[in-house]
mmCIF file of C-alpha atoms in Angstrom:
data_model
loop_
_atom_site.group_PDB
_atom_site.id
_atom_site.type_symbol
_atom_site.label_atom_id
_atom_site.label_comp_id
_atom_site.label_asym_id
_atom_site.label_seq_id
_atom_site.Cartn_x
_atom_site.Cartn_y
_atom_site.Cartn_z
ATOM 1 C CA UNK T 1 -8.902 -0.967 23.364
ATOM 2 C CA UNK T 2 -11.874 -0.264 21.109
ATOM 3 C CA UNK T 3 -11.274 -3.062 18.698
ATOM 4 C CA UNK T 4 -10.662 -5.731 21.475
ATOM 5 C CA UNK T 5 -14.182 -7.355 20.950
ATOM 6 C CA UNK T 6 -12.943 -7.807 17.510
ATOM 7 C CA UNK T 7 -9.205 -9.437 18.443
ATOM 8 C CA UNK T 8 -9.912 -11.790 21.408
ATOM 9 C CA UNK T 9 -10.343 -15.306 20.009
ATOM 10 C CA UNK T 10 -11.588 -14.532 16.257
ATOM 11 C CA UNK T 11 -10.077 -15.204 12.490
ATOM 12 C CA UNK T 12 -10.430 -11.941 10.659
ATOM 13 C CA UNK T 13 -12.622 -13.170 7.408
ATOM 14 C CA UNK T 14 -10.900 -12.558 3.999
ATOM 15 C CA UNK T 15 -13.228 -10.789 2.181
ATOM 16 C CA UNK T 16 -11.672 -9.957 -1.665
ATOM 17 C CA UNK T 17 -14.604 -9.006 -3.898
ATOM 18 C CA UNK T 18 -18.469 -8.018 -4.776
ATOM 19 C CA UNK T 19 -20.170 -11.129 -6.619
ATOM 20 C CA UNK T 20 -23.380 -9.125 -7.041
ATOM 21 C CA UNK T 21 -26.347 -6.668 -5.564
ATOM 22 C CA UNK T 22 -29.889 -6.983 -5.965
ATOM 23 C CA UNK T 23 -32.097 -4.152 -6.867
ATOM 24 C CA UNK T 24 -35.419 -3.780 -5.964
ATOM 25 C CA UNK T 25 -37.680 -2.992 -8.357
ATOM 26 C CA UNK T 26 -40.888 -2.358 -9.664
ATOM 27 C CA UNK T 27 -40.503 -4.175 -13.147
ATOM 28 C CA UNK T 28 -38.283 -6.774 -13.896
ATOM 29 C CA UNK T 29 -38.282 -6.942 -17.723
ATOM 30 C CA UNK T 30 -38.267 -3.042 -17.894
ATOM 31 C CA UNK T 31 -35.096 -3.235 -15.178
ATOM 32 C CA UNK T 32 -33.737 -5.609 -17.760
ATOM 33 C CA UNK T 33 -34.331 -3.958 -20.978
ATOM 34 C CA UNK T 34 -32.749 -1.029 -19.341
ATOM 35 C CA UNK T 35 -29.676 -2.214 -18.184
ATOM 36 C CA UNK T 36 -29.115 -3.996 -21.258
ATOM 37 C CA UNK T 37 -30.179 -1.357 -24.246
ATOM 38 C CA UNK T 38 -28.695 1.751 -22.305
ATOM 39 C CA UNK T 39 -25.821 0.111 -20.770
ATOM 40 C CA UNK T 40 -25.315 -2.308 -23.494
ATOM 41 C CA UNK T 41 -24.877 -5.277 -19.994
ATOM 42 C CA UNK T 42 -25.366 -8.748 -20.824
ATOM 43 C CA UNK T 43 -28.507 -10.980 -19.713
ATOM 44 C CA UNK T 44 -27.742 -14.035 -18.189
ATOM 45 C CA UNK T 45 -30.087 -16.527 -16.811
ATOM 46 C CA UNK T 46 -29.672 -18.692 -13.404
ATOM 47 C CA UNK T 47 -31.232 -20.682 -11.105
ATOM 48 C CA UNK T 48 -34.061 -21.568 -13.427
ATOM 49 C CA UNK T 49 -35.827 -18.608 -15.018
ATOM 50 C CA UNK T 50 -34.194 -15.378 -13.064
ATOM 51 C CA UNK T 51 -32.286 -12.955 -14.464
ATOM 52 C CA UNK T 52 -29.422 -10.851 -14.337
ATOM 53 C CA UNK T 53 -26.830 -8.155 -16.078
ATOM 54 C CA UNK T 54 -23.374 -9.284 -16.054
ATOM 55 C CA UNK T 55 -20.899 -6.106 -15.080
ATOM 56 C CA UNK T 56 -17.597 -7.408 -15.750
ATOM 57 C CA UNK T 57 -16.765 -10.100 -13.277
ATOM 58 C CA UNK T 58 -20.154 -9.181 -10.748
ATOM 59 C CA UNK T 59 -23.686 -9.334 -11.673
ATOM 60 C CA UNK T 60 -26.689 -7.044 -10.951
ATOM 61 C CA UNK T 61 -30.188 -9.409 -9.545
ATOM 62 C CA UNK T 62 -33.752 -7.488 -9.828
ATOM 63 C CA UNK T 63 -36.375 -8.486 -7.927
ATOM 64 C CA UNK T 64 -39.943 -6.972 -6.900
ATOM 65 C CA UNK T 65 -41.330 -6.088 -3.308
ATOM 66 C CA UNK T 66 -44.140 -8.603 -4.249
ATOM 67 C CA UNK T 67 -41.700 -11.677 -5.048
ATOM 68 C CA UNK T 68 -38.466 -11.258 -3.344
ATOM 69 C CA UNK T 69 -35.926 -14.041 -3.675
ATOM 70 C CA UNK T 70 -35.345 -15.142 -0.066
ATOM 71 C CA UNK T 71 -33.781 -14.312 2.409
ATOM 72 C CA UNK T 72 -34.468 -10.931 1.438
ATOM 73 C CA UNK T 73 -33.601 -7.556 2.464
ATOM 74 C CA UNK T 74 -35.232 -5.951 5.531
ATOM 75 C CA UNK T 75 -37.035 -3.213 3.531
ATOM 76 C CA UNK T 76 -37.027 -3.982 -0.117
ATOM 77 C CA UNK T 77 -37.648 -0.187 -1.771
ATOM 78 C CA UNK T 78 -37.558 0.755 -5.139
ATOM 79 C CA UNK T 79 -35.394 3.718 -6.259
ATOM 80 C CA UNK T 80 -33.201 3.415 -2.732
ATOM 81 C CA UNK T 81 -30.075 2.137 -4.330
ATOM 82 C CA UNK T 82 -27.174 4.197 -5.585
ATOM 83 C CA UNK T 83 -24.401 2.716 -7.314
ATOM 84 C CA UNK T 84 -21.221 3.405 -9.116
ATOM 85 C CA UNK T 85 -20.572 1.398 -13.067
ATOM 86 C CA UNK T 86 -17.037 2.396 -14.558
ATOM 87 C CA UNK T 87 -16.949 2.339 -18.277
ATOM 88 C CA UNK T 88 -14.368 2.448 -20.967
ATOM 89 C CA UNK T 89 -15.879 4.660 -23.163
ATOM 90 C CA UNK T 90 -15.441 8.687 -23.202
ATOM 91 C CA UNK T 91 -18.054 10.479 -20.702
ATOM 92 C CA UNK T 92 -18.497 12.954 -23.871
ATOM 93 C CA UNK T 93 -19.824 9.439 -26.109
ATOM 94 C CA UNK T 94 -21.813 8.239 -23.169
ATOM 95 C CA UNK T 95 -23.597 11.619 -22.344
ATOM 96 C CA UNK T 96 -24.490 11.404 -26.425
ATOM 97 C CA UNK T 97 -25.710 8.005 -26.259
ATOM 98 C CA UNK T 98 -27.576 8.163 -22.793
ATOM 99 C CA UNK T 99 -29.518 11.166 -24.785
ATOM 100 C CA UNK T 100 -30.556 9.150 -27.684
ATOM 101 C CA UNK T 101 -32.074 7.049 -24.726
ATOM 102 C CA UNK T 102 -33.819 9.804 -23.415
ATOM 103 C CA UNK T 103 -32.003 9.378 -20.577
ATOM 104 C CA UNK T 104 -31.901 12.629 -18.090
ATOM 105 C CA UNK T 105 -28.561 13.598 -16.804
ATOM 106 C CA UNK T 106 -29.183 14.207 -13.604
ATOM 107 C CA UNK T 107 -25.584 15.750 -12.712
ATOM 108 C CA UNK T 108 -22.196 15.802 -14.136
ATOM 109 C CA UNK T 109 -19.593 15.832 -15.500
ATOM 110 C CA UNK T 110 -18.427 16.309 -11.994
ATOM 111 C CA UNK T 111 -14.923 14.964 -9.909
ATOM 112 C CA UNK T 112 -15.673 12.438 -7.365
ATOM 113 C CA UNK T 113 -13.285 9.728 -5.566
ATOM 114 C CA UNK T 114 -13.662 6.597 -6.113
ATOM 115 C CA UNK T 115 -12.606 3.158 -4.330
ATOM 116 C CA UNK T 116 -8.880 3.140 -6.100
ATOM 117 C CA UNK T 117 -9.078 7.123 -6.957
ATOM 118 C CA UNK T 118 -10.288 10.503 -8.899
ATOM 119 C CA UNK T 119 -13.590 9.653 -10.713
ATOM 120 C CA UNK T 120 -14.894 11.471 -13.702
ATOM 121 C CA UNK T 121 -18.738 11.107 -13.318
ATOM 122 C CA UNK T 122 -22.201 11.488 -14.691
ATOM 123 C CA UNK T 123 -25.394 10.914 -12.536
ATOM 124 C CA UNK T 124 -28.753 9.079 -14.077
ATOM 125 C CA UNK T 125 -31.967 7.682 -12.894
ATOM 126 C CA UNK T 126 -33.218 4.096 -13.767
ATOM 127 C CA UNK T 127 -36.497 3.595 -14.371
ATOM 128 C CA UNK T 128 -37.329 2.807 -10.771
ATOM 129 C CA UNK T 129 -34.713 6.050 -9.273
ATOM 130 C CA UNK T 130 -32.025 4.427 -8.389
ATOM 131 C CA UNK T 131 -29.415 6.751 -9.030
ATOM 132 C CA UNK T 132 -26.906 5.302 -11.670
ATOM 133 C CA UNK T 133 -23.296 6.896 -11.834
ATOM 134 C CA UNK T 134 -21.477 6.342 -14.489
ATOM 135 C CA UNK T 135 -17.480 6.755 -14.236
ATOM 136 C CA UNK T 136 -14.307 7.574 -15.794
ATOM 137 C CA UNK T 137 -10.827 6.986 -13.563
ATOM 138 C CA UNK T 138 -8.736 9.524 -14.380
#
C-alpha cells in the first residue's frame, strides 16, 4: 500500500551509475591543483574552458557561488559536501603522502561500510572543508 503512488501507471527508471558531482567552491584553480597534486586526478577540460578531475569512469565539476553553471543547486555552499574516493594504494602510503601535503588527517584509520562492503578509511579536509574520505575495501 505505501508504494502504490509509485506502481500505478509508471516505468521504474533504470538508473546504473554516477557520471559526476559538482562541488562548490571558493577557488577553482586551488580546487584543481588540489585534487590533482594530492590525489594525483587527472584535469580534463569540457564545454569550452571548464574543468574537471577525472575519478575513474566519473568526474568531479567545481564551481563558485558567484558563477554557478546553470541550473544550479538550490544552496550552493562551500565545505557542505562529503564524499567517499577508493584508492589502490595502501592507507599506510597514502597517510605518508597526504603528510608531505600538509594535509591534516582528520580521522582514521577507522572501519566504515561502504556501497559493496567493509571500508578501510581515512578522513581529510579540502581546501574549502569538504570532508574527503579516502578508502580501502577490505
Amino acid at each position: 500500500m505505501e508504494n502504490e503512488f509509485i506502481l500505478k501507471g509508471f516505468e521504474f527508471v533504470n538508473i546504473r551509475d554516477i557520471d559526476h558531482i559538482t562541488l562548490t567552491v571558493t577557488d577553482i584553480a586551488r580546487s584543481l591543483r588540489f585534487y590533482h597534486e594530492v590525489f594525483d586526478l587527472p584535469i580534463v577540460t569540457f564545454e569550452g574552458d571548464r574543468q574537471a578531475v577525472l575519478v575513474g569512469k566519473q568526474k568531479i565539476n567545481f564551481e563558485t557561488v558567484a558563477a554557478p553553471h546553470q541550473p544550479a543547486a538550490a544552496t550552493p555552499t562551500p565545505g557542505s559536501a562529503d564524499l567517499c574516493l577508493i584508492a589502490k594504494d595502501n592507507l599506510d602510503d597514502i597517510q605518508h603522502h597526504l603528510k608531505s601535503y600538509f594535509v591534516d588527517i582528520v580521522e582514521g584509520p577507522v572501519e566504515r561500510t561502504g556501497a559493496h562492503g567493509q571500508l578501510t578509511s581515512l578522513y581529510v579536509r579540502d581546501p574549502d572543508n569538504n570532508l574527503i574520505e579516502i578508502s580501502n575495501y577490505r
